[in-house]
Amino acid sequence: MSEKIREMFGSIAGRYDFMNDFLSLGIHKTWRTKTVKLSSAKKGDSILDCASGTGDLAIEFHKTVTDSGKVTATDFCEEMLLIGIEKFKAQNLKIETSIEDVMNLTFADNTFDISSIAFGIRNVDSPKKGLEEMARVVKPGGEVVVLEFGQPYGWFSLVYKILKIIYELFYQ
Ligand SMILES: C[S@@+](CC[C@H](N)C(=O)[O-])C[C@H]1O[C@@H](n2cnc3c(N)ncnc32)[C@H](O)[C@@H]1O
């Protein structure tokens, strides 16, 4: 299962950001900003972003922790992370990267102030194992931050269905 997910993201990595902007009408940017604001992140903190994909949440955390802290972006799909690395370089951001499976992180216990995952936990084979690992690597009193979709409802559900059909017709 994990291998299929990894291959799937590898095959869409180049168009993932466009897909995200298109299907959420750009709202995902606001959700990321809000997520960082709701977290306890502050200047100087160390953040581990898991299933970081093309790195947008890592970039958002970096705005708060700055270069006096440390942000590490990780994913088990190299193709996704490579797009993130290009963005970090283009924006001159000091964000570290590592290929990691969230269910088996290579970091020591109690390493980070915060571990985070955006739109990723639903793709993980064992969300429980992933969350346990994320909790293991944060310091006592640290935070595990999860940003995830619910099912669209009301008017947005209709808009989402229409956008999805347009995307599938023209961009897939
Ligand atoms: C929908 S994308 C989200 C990417 C990014 N966090 C964002 O907010 O746009 C899901 C990501 O989860 C990653 N992923 C899925 N299972 C994983 C696992 N077990 N370990 C690490 N990354 C995983 C995929 O490779 C993909 O990059």
Short mmCIF file of N, CA, C and O in Angstrom, two decimals, residues 11-147:
data_model
loop_
_atom_site.label_atom_id
_atom_site.label_comp_id
_atom_site.label_asym_id
_atom_site.label_seq_id
_atom_site.Cartn_x
_atom_site.Cartn_y
_atom_site.Cartn_z
N SER A 11 4.29 10.24 -9.37
CA SER A 11 3.81 10.49 -10.73
C SER A 11 3.08 11.83 -10.88
O SER A 11 2.96 12.34 -11.97
N ILE A 12 2.59 12.40 -9.77
CA ILE A 12 1.87 13.68 -9.89
C ILE A 12 2.67 14.86 -9.30
O ILE A 12 2.18 15.99 -9.29
N ALA A 13 3.91 14.58 -8.86
CA ALA A 13 4.67 15.62 -8.14
C ALA A 13 4.73 16.94 -8.91
O ALA A 13 4.52 18.02 -8.35
N GLY A 14 4.97 16.85 -10.23
CA GLY A 14 5.14 18.05 -11.04
C GLY A 14 3.89 18.91 -11.13
O GLY A 14 3.98 20.11 -11.39
N ARG A 15 2.73 18.30 -10.96
CA ARG A 15 1.50 19.11 -11.06
C ARG A 15 0.76 19.24 -9.72
O ARG A 15 -0.33 19.76 -9.66
N TYR A 16 1.40 18.76 -8.64
CA TYR A 16 0.72 18.77 -7.33
C TYR A 16 0.35 20.18 -6.88
O TYR A 16 -0.78 20.42 -6.44
N ASP A 17 1.25 21.12 -7.02
CA ASP A 17 0.96 22.48 -6.52
C ASP A 17 -0.19 23.13 -7.29
O ASP A 17 -1.06 23.76 -6.70
N PHE A 18 -0.16 22.94 -8.62
CA PHE A 18 -1.24 23.50 -9.42
C PHE A 18 -2.59 22.88 -9.01
O PHE A 18 -3.60 23.57 -8.83
N MET A 19 -2.58 21.54 -8.84
CA MET A 19 -3.79 20.80 -8.46
C MET A 19 -4.35 21.33 -7.12
O MET A 19 -5.55 21.56 -6.98
N ASN A 20 -3.43 21.56 -6.19
CA ASN A 20 -3.80 22.06 -4.87
C ASN A 20 -4.46 23.44 -4.97
O ASN A 20 -5.51 23.69 -4.38
N ASP A 21 -3.82 24.34 -5.73
CA ASP A 21 -4.35 25.70 -5.92
C ASP A 21 -5.72 25.63 -6.59
O ASP A 21 -6.67 26.30 -6.18
N PHE A 22 -5.80 24.81 -7.63
CA PHE A 22 -7.02 24.74 -8.45
C PHE A 22 -8.20 24.16 -7.64
O PHE A 22 -9.26 24.76 -7.57
N LEU A 23 -7.96 23.01 -7.01
CA LEU A 23 -9.08 22.33 -6.35
C LEU A 23 -9.52 23.01 -5.06
O LEU A 23 -10.66 22.84 -4.63
N SER A 24 -8.62 23.79 -4.44
CA SER A 24 -9.04 24.45 -3.19
C SER A 24 -9.29 25.95 -3.43
O SER A 24 -9.55 26.69 -2.49
N LEU A 25 -9.18 26.37 -4.69
CA LEU A 25 -9.30 27.79 -5.05
C LEU A 25 -8.29 28.63 -4.26
O LEU A 25 -8.57 29.76 -3.89
N GLY A 26 -7.17 28.02 -3.96
CA GLY A 26 -6.10 28.74 -3.25
C GLY A 26 -6.30 28.83 -1.75
O GLY A 26 -5.44 29.36 -1.03
N ILE A 27 -7.43 28.27 -1.26
CA ILE A 27 -7.74 28.41 0.18
C ILE A 27 -6.72 27.67 1.05
O ILE A 27 -6.51 28.00 2.21
N HIS A 28 -6.04 26.65 0.46
CA HIS A 28 -5.10 25.87 1.28
C HIS A 28 -4.01 26.77 1.88
O HIS A 28 -3.47 26.47 2.94
N LYS A 29 -3.72 27.90 1.20
CA LYS A 29 -2.67 28.79 1.73
C LYS A 29 -3.13 29.40 3.06
O LYS A 29 -2.37 29.51 4.02
N THR A 30 -4.41 29.80 3.10
CA THR A 30 -4.96 30.37 4.34
C THR A 30 -4.97 29.33 5.45
O THR A 30 -4.66 29.63 6.60
N TRP A 31 -5.32 28.07 5.08
CA TRP A 31 -5.36 27.01 6.09
C TRP A 31 -3.97 26.79 6.70
O TRP A 31 -3.84 26.59 7.91
N ARG A 32 -2.93 26.85 5.85
CA ARG A 32 -1.57 26.64 6.37
C ARG A 32 -1.17 27.78 7.32
O ARG A 32 -0.60 27.55 8.38
N THR A 33 -1.49 29.03 6.88
CA THR A 33 -1.15 30.18 7.72
C THR A 33 -1.84 30.05 9.08
O THR A 33 -1.24 30.26 10.14
N LYS A 34 -3.12 29.66 9.03
CA LYS A 34 -3.91 29.53 10.26
C LYS A 34 -3.34 28.42 11.15
O LYS A 34 -3.29 28.56 12.38
N THR A 35 -2.93 27.32 10.51
CA THR A 35 -2.37 26.18 11.26
C THR A 35 -1.15 26.62 12.07
O THR A 35 -1.02 26.30 13.25
N VAL A 36 -0.26 27.36 11.42
CA VAL A 36 0.96 27.81 12.11
C VAL A 36 0.58 28.78 13.23
O VAL A 36 1.13 28.72 14.34
N LYS A 37 -0.40 29.65 12.94
CA LYS A 37 -0.83 30.60 13.97
C LYS A 37 -1.43 29.89 15.18
O LYS A 37 -1.22 30.27 16.33
N LEU A 38 -2.20 28.82 14.93
CA LEU A 38 -2.85 28.08 16.02
C LEU A 38 -1.85 27.22 16.80
O LEU A 38 -2.13 26.79 17.92
N SER A 39 -0.71 26.94 16.17
CA SER A 39 0.30 26.12 16.86
C SER A 39 1.04 27.02 17.86
O SER A 39 0.84 28.23 17.89
N SER A 40 1.93 26.39 18.63
CA SER A 40 2.68 27.19 19.61
C SER A 40 4.02 27.67 19.03
O SER A 40 4.88 28.15 19.77
N ALA A 41 4.19 27.53 17.71
CA ALA A 41 5.49 27.86 17.10
C ALA A 41 5.91 29.29 17.40
O ALA A 41 5.10 30.21 17.34
N LYS A 42 7.19 29.44 17.69
CA LYS A 42 7.74 30.78 17.92
C LYS A 42 9.17 30.82 17.37
O LYS A 42 9.76 29.76 17.08
N LYS A 43 9.67 32.03 17.27
CA LYS A 43 11.03 32.23 16.76
C LYS A 43 12.01 31.32 17.51
O LYS A 43 11.95 31.24 18.74
N GLY A 44 12.86 30.63 16.77
CA GLY A 44 13.89 29.82 17.40
C GLY A 44 13.50 28.35 17.59
O GLY A 44 14.36 27.54 17.94
N ASP A 45 12.24 28.01 17.36
CA ASP A 45 11.81 26.61 17.57
C ASP A 45 12.37 25.68 16.49
O ASP A 45 12.73 26.11 15.40
N SER A 46 12.37 24.39 16.83
CA SER A 46 12.73 23.39 15.82
C SER A 46 11.48 22.60 15.44
O SER A 46 10.73 22.12 16.30
N ILE A 47 11.26 22.53 14.13
CA ILE A 47 10.02 21.95 13.59
C ILE A 47 10.35 20.78 12.68
O ILE A 47 11.26 20.88 11.84
N LEU A 48 9.61 19.69 12.83
CA LEU A 48 9.71 18.58 11.89
C LEU A 48 8.41 18.51 11.11
O LEU A 48 7.35 18.24 11.69
N ASP A 49 8.45 18.80 9.81
CA ASP A 49 7.25 18.66 9.00
C ASP A 49 7.30 17.32 8.29
O ASP A 49 8.20 17.04 7.50
N CYS A 50 6.31 16.46 8.59
CA CYS A 50 6.27 15.11 8.02
C CYS A 50 5.36 15.09 6.79
O CYS A 50 4.43 15.90 6.69
N ALA A 51 5.60 14.14 5.88
CA ALA A 51 4.81 14.07 4.64
C ALA A 51 4.71 15.47 4.05
O ALA A 51 3.65 15.91 3.64
N SER A 52 5.84 16.13 4.01
CA SER A 52 5.93 17.55 3.68
C SER A 52 5.64 17.82 2.21
O SER A 52 5.32 18.95 1.83
N GLY A 53 5.78 16.79 1.38
CA GLY A 53 5.47 16.94 -0.04
C GLY A 53 6.30 18.05 -0.66
O GLY A 53 7.53 18.05 -0.59
N THR A 54 5.62 19.03 -1.26
CA THR A 54 6.33 20.12 -1.95
C THR A 54 6.65 21.27 -1.00
O THR A 54 6.98 22.37 -1.45
N GLY A 55 6.49 21.04 0.31
CA GLY A 55 7.11 21.90 1.31
C GLY A 55 6.36 23.15 1.77
O GLY A 55 6.92 23.95 2.52
N ASP A 56 5.10 23.31 1.38
CA ASP A 56 4.43 24.59 1.71
C ASP A 56 4.25 24.82 3.21
O ASP A 56 4.36 25.96 3.67
N LEU A 57 3.95 23.76 3.98
CA LEU A 57 3.78 23.98 5.43
C LEU A 57 5.14 24.29 6.08
O LEU A 57 5.22 25.13 6.98
N ALA A 58 6.18 23.62 5.58
CA ALA A 58 7.53 23.90 6.10
C ALA A 58 7.88 25.37 5.86
O ALA A 58 8.42 26.05 6.75
N ILE A 59 7.54 25.89 4.69
CA ILE A 59 7.82 27.29 4.36
C ILE A 59 7.05 28.20 5.30
O ILE A 59 7.57 29.19 5.82
N GLU A 60 5.80 27.84 5.56
CA GLU A 60 4.95 28.65 6.46
C GLU A 60 5.54 28.66 7.88
O GLU A 60 5.59 29.71 8.52
N PHE A 61 5.98 27.50 8.36
CA PHE A 61 6.60 27.45 9.70
C PHE A 61 7.89 28.27 9.74
O PHE A 61 8.18 28.93 10.73
N HIS A 62 8.63 28.24 8.63
CA HIS A 62 9.91 28.96 8.62
C HIS A 62 9.70 30.46 8.83
O HIS A 62 10.54 31.13 9.45
N LYS A 63 8.56 30.99 8.32
CA LYS A 63 8.28 32.43 8.50
C LYS A 63 8.24 32.78 9.98
O LYS A 63 8.62 33.87 10.38
N THR A 64 7.77 31.86 10.82
CA THR A 64 7.66 32.12 12.25
C THR A 64 8.95 31.79 13.00
O THR A 64 9.41 32.58 13.81
N VAL A 65 9.55 30.64 12.73
CA VAL A 65 10.72 30.24 13.54
C VAL A 65 12.00 30.92 13.05
O VAL A 65 12.94 31.07 13.83
N THR A 66 11.98 31.37 11.78
CA THR A 66 13.11 32.08 11.14
C THR A 66 14.39 31.25 11.15
O THR A 66 14.40 30.11 11.65
N ASP A 67 15.45 31.85 10.69
CA ASP A 67 16.74 31.14 10.63
C ASP A 67 17.33 30.89 12.01
O ASP A 67 18.28 30.11 12.15
N SER A 68 16.75 31.52 13.05
CA SER A 68 17.28 31.25 14.39
C SER A 68 16.70 29.93 14.92
O SER A 68 17.15 29.42 15.94
N GLY A 69 15.68 29.41 14.23
CA GLY A 69 15.18 28.08 14.56
C GLY A 69 15.61 27.10 13.48
O GLY A 69 16.56 27.38 12.76
N LYS A 70 14.90 25.98 13.42
CA LYS A 70 15.27 25.00 12.41
C LYS A 70 14.02 24.28 11.92
O LYS A 70 13.24 23.78 12.74
N VAL A 71 13.83 24.27 10.60
CA VAL A 71 12.70 23.52 10.03
C VAL A 71 13.27 22.38 9.19
O VAL A 71 14.18 22.58 8.39
N THR A 72 12.73 21.19 9.41
CA THR A 72 13.14 20.03 8.63
C THR A 72 11.92 19.48 7.90
O THR A 72 10.92 19.14 8.52
N ALA A 73 12.01 19.43 6.58
CA ALA A 73 10.90 18.92 5.76
C ALA A 73 11.22 17.49 5.35
O ALA A 73 12.31 17.22 4.84
N THR A 74 10.26 16.58 5.58
CA THR A 74 10.51 15.17 5.26
C THR A 74 9.34 14.57 4.49
O THR A 74 8.19 15.02 4.63
N ASP A 75 9.64 13.58 3.69
CA ASP A 75 8.59 12.85 2.95
C ASP A 75 9.21 11.55 2.48
O ASP A 75 10.44 11.46 2.37
N PHE A 76 8.39 10.54 2.24
CA PHE A 76 8.98 9.30 1.71
C PHE A 76 9.00 9.28 0.19
O PHE A 76 9.48 8.32 -0.41
N CYS A 77 8.49 10.37 -0.42
CA CYS A 77 8.48 10.44 -1.89
C CYS A 77 9.49 11.51 -2.33
O CYS A 77 9.26 12.71 -2.17
N GLU A 78 10.58 11.04 -2.90
CA GLU A 78 11.67 11.96 -3.26
C GLU A 78 11.22 12.99 -4.30
O GLU A 78 11.60 14.16 -4.22
N GLU A 79 10.40 12.55 -5.25
CA GLU A 79 9.97 13.46 -6.33
C GLU A 79 9.23 14.66 -5.76
O GLU A 79 9.40 15.78 -6.24
N MET A 80 8.39 14.43 -4.74
CA MET A 80 7.65 15.54 -4.11
C MET A 80 8.63 16.47 -3.39
O MET A 80 8.59 17.69 -3.54
N LEU A 81 9.51 15.86 -2.62
CA LEU A 81 10.46 16.66 -1.82
C LEU A 81 11.39 17.48 -2.71
O LEU A 81 11.76 18.61 -2.35
N LEU A 82 11.73 16.94 -3.89
CA LEU A 82 12.63 17.67 -4.80
C LEU A 82 12.00 18.99 -5.26
O LEU A 82 12.68 19.99 -5.41
N ILE A 83 10.66 18.97 -5.45
CA ILE A 83 9.97 20.22 -5.84
C ILE A 83 10.08 21.21 -4.67
O ILE A 83 10.33 22.39 -4.87
N GLY A 84 9.93 20.70 -3.45
CA GLY A 84 10.07 21.56 -2.27
C GLY A 84 11.48 22.15 -2.20
O GLY A 84 11.64 23.36 -1.98
N ILE A 85 12.49 21.32 -2.44
CA ILE A 85 13.88 21.79 -2.36
C ILE A 85 14.11 22.94 -3.35
O ILE A 85 14.76 23.93 -3.03
N GLU A 86 13.52 22.81 -4.55
CA GLU A 86 13.64 23.90 -5.54
C GLU A 86 13.02 25.19 -4.99
O GLU A 86 13.57 26.27 -5.16
N LYS A 87 11.85 25.05 -4.32
CA LYS A 87 11.19 26.25 -3.76
C LYS A 87 12.05 26.86 -2.66
O LYS A 87 12.19 28.08 -2.58
N PHE A 88 12.61 26.02 -1.78
CA PHE A 88 13.43 26.53 -0.68
C PHE A 88 14.61 27.31 -1.25
O PHE A 88 14.94 28.39 -0.79
N LYS A 89 15.22 26.73 -2.30
CA LYS A 89 16.39 27.38 -2.92
C LYS A 89 15.97 28.70 -3.53
O LYS A 89 16.62 29.73 -3.33
N ALA A 90 14.85 28.68 -4.28
CA ALA A 90 14.39 29.90 -4.98
C ALA A 90 14.09 31.01 -3.98
O ALA A 90 14.27 32.19 -4.28
N GLN A 91 13.62 30.63 -2.78
CA GLN A 91 13.27 31.65 -1.78
C GLN A 91 14.40 31.86 -0.77
O GLN A 91 14.23 32.57 0.22
N ASN A 92 15.52 31.21 -1.04
CA ASN A 92 16.70 31.34 -0.17
C ASN A 92 16.39 30.99 1.29
O ASN A 92 16.81 31.70 2.21
N LEU A 93 15.66 29.89 1.47
CA LEU A 93 15.25 29.49 2.83
C LEU A 93 16.14 28.36 3.33
O LEU A 93 16.40 27.40 2.60
N LYS A 94 16.54 28.48 4.58
CA LYS A 94 17.37 27.43 5.18
C LYS A 94 16.42 26.39 5.78
O LYS A 94 16.04 26.50 6.95
N ILE A 95 15.98 25.45 4.95
CA ILE A 95 15.11 24.36 5.43
C ILE A 95 15.80 23.05 5.10
O ILE A 95 16.17 22.81 3.94
N GLU A 96 16.00 22.22 6.11
CA GLU A 96 16.66 20.94 5.87
C GLU A 96 15.66 19.95 5.32
O GLU A 96 14.45 20.08 5.55
N THR A 97 16.14 18.93 4.63
CA THR A 97 15.22 17.91 4.10
C THR A 97 15.77 16.51 4.38
O THR A 97 16.99 16.34 4.53
N SER A 98 14.86 15.58 4.45
CA SER A 98 15.28 14.19 4.65
C SER A 98 14.17 13.27 4.13
O SER A 98 12.99 13.56 4.32
N ILE A 99 14.58 12.22 3.45
CA ILE A 99 13.60 11.22 3.01
C ILE A 99 13.25 10.37 4.22
O ILE A 99 14.13 9.72 4.79
N GLU A 100 11.99 10.41 4.62
CA GLU A 100 11.58 9.71 5.85
C GLU A 100 10.18 9.13 5.67
O GLU A 100 9.30 9.79 5.12
N ASP A 101 9.99 7.94 6.20
CA ASP A 101 8.64 7.39 6.34
C ASP A 101 8.14 7.81 7.72
O ASP A 101 8.81 7.53 8.73
N VAL A 102 6.99 8.48 7.78
CA VAL A 102 6.51 9.00 9.07
C VAL A 102 6.25 7.86 10.07
O VAL A 102 6.25 8.08 11.28
N MET A 103 6.07 6.64 9.55
CA MET A 103 5.81 5.52 10.47
C MET A 103 7.11 4.97 11.06
O MET A 103 7.07 4.09 11.92
N ASN A 104 8.23 5.47 10.59
CA ASN A 104 9.52 4.95 11.07
C ASN A 104 10.58 6.06 10.97
O ASN A 104 11.53 5.96 10.21
N LEU A 105 10.37 7.12 11.74
CA LEU A 105 11.26 8.29 11.66
C LEU A 105 12.64 7.95 12.19
O LEU A 105 12.76 7.18 13.16
N THR A 106 13.68 8.52 11.57
CA THR A 106 15.05 8.18 11.99
C THR A 106 15.57 9.13 13.07
O THR A 106 16.72 9.03 13.47
N PHE A 107 14.76 10.07 13.54
CA PHE A 107 15.21 11.05 14.53
C PHE A 107 15.10 10.47 15.95
O PHE A 107 14.25 9.62 16.23
N ALA A 108 15.97 11.00 16.82
CA ALA A 108 15.97 10.55 18.22
C ALA A 108 14.72 11.06 18.95
O ALA A 108 14.11 12.05 18.52
N ASP A 109 14.39 10.41 20.05
CA ASP A 109 13.29 10.88 20.91
C ASP A 109 13.56 12.33 21.33
O ASP A 109 14.72 12.74 21.48
N ASN A 110 12.47 13.08 21.58
CA ASN A 110 12.58 14.43 22.19
C ASN A 110 13.49 15.40 21.43
O ASN A 110 14.27 16.12 22.04
N THR A 111 13.41 15.39 20.10
CA THR A 111 14.30 16.24 19.30
C THR A 111 13.69 17.60 18.95
O THR A 111 14.38 18.60 18.93
N PHE A 112 12.37 17.61 18.65
CA PHE A 112 11.76 18.81 18.07
C PHE A 112 10.77 19.46 19.05
O PHE A 112 10.22 18.81 19.93
N ASP A 113 10.52 20.77 18.83
CA ASP A 113 9.46 21.44 19.60
C ASP A 113 8.09 21.06 19.05
O ASP A 113 7.13 20.93 19.80
N ILE A 114 8.03 20.94 17.72
CA ILE A 114 6.74 20.62 17.08
C ILE A 114 6.99 19.63 15.94
O ILE A 114 7.96 19.78 15.19
N SER A 115 6.09 18.65 15.80
CA SER A 115 6.07 17.87 14.56
C SER A 115 4.72 18.14 13.90
O SER A 115 3.71 18.33 14.60
N SER A 116 4.72 18.20 12.57
CA SER A 116 3.49 18.57 11.87
C SER A 116 3.26 17.66 10.67
O SER A 116 4.20 17.03 10.16
N ILE A 117 2.01 17.63 10.24
CA ILE A 117 1.67 16.89 9.01
C ILE A 117 0.43 17.55 8.40
O ILE A 117 -0.56 17.80 9.11
N ALA A 118 0.51 17.90 7.12
CA ALA A 118 -0.63 18.55 6.45
C ALA A 118 -1.12 17.68 5.30
O ALA A 118 -0.33 17.30 4.43
N PHE A 119 -2.38 17.39 5.31
CA PHE A 119 -3.02 16.61 4.23
C PHE A 119 -2.25 15.33 3.95
O PHE A 119 -2.15 14.90 2.80
N GLY A 120 -1.69 14.74 5.00
CA GLY A 120 -0.84 13.57 4.79
C GLY A 120 -1.30 12.37 5.62
O GLY A 120 -1.17 11.24 5.18
N ILE A 121 -1.85 12.62 6.78
CA ILE A 121 -2.10 11.50 7.71
C ILE A 121 -3.10 10.50 7.11
O ILE A 121 -2.98 9.31 7.33
N ARG A 122 -4.02 10.99 6.27
CA ARG A 122 -5.01 10.07 5.68
C ARG A 122 -4.36 9.13 4.66
O ARG A 122 -4.95 8.13 4.27
N ASN A 123 -3.15 9.49 4.17
CA ASN A 123 -2.47 8.62 3.19
C ASN A 123 -1.54 7.61 3.84
O ASN A 123 -0.99 6.76 3.16
N VAL A 124 -1.34 7.76 5.14
CA VAL A 124 -0.37 6.89 5.81
C VAL A 124 -1.03 5.54 6.14
O VAL A 124 -2.17 5.50 6.61
N ASP A 125 -0.31 4.46 5.86
CA ASP A 125 -0.86 3.11 6.08
C ASP A 125 -1.42 2.94 7.48
O ASP A 125 -2.53 2.44 7.66
N SER A 126 -0.62 3.34 8.49
CA SER A 126 -1.10 3.27 9.86
C SER A 126 -1.01 4.67 10.47
O SER A 126 0.05 5.07 10.98
N PRO A 127 -2.11 5.44 10.45
CA PRO A 127 -2.09 6.78 11.03
C PRO A 127 -1.66 6.74 12.49
O PRO A 127 -0.95 7.62 12.97
N LYS A 128 -2.04 5.67 13.20
CA LYS A 128 -1.69 5.55 14.62
C LYS A 128 -0.17 5.49 14.79
O LYS A 128 0.41 6.22 15.59
N LYS A 129 0.45 4.64 13.99
CA LYS A 129 1.92 4.50 14.07
C LYS A 129 2.59 5.83 13.70
O LYS A 129 3.56 6.25 14.32
N GLY A 130 2.04 6.49 12.65
CA GLY A 130 2.59 7.79 12.23
C GLY A 130 2.51 8.81 13.35
O GLY A 130 3.50 9.49 13.65
N LEU A 131 1.36 8.90 13.99
CA LEU A 131 1.18 9.88 15.07
C LEU A 131 2.05 9.54 16.28
O LEU A 131 2.60 10.42 16.94
N GLU A 132 2.19 8.23 16.54
CA GLU A 132 3.06 7.81 17.67
C GLU A 132 4.51 8.25 17.41
O GLU A 132 5.19 8.75 18.31
N GLU A 133 4.94 8.06 16.17
CA GLU A 133 6.30 8.47 15.82
C GLU A 133 6.46 9.98 15.94
O GLU A 133 7.47 10.47 16.44
N MET A 134 5.45 10.71 15.47
CA MET A 134 5.52 12.18 15.54
C MET A 134 5.57 12.64 17.00
O MET A 134 6.24 13.62 17.34
N ALA A 135 4.86 11.92 17.86
CA ALA A 135 4.86 12.27 19.29
C ALA A 135 6.20 11.90 19.92
O ALA A 135 6.73 12.61 20.77
N ARG A 136 6.76 10.78 19.48
CA ARG A 136 8.04 10.32 20.05
C ARG A 136 9.16 11.34 19.86
O ARG A 136 9.98 11.56 20.76
N VAL A 137 9.17 11.99 18.67
CA VAL A 137 10.32 12.86 18.37
C VAL A 137 10.16 14.28 18.89
O VAL A 137 11.07 15.09 18.76
N VAL A 138 8.97 14.61 19.48
CA VAL A 138 8.85 15.96 20.08
C VAL A 138 9.24 15.91 21.56
O VAL A 138 9.07 14.92 22.25
N LYS A 139 9.77 17.07 21.99
CA LYS A 139 10.20 17.19 23.38
C LYS A 139 8.98 17.14 24.30
O LYS A 139 7.87 17.50 23.86
N PRO A 140 9.15 16.79 25.57
CA PRO A 140 8.02 16.84 26.50
C PRO A 140 7.41 18.24 26.49
O PRO A 140 8.15 19.24 26.48
N GLY A 141 6.10 18.33 26.41
CA GLY A 141 5.43 19.63 26.34
C GLY A 141 5.35 20.17 24.93
O GLY A 141 4.78 21.25 24.71
N GLY A 142 5.93 19.43 23.97
CA GLY A 142 5.87 19.87 22.56
C GLY A 142 4.51 19.60 21.95
O GLY A 142 3.56 19.24 22.66
N GLU A 143 4.43 19.77 20.65
CA GLU A 143 3.12 19.68 19.99
C GLU A 143 3.20 18.81 18.74
O GLU A 143 4.19 18.86 18.01
N VAL A 144 2.12 18.07 18.49
CA VAL A 144 1.95 17.37 17.22
C VAL A 144 0.80 18.07 16.51
O VAL A 144 -0.31 18.14 17.04
N VAL A 145 1.08 18.63 15.34
CA VAL A 145 0.08 19.45 14.65
C VAL A 145 -0.38 18.73 13.39
O VAL A 145 0.44 18.32 12.56
N VAL A 146 -1.71 18.57 13.25
CA VAL A 146 -2.26 17.88 12.08
C VAL A 146 -3.24 18.80 11.36
O VAL A 146 -4.18 19.31 11.97
N LEU A 147 -3.01 19.02 10.07
CA LEU A 147 -3.97 19.75 9.23
C LEU A 147 -4.53 18.73 8.24
O LEU A 147 -3.77 18.06 7.53
#
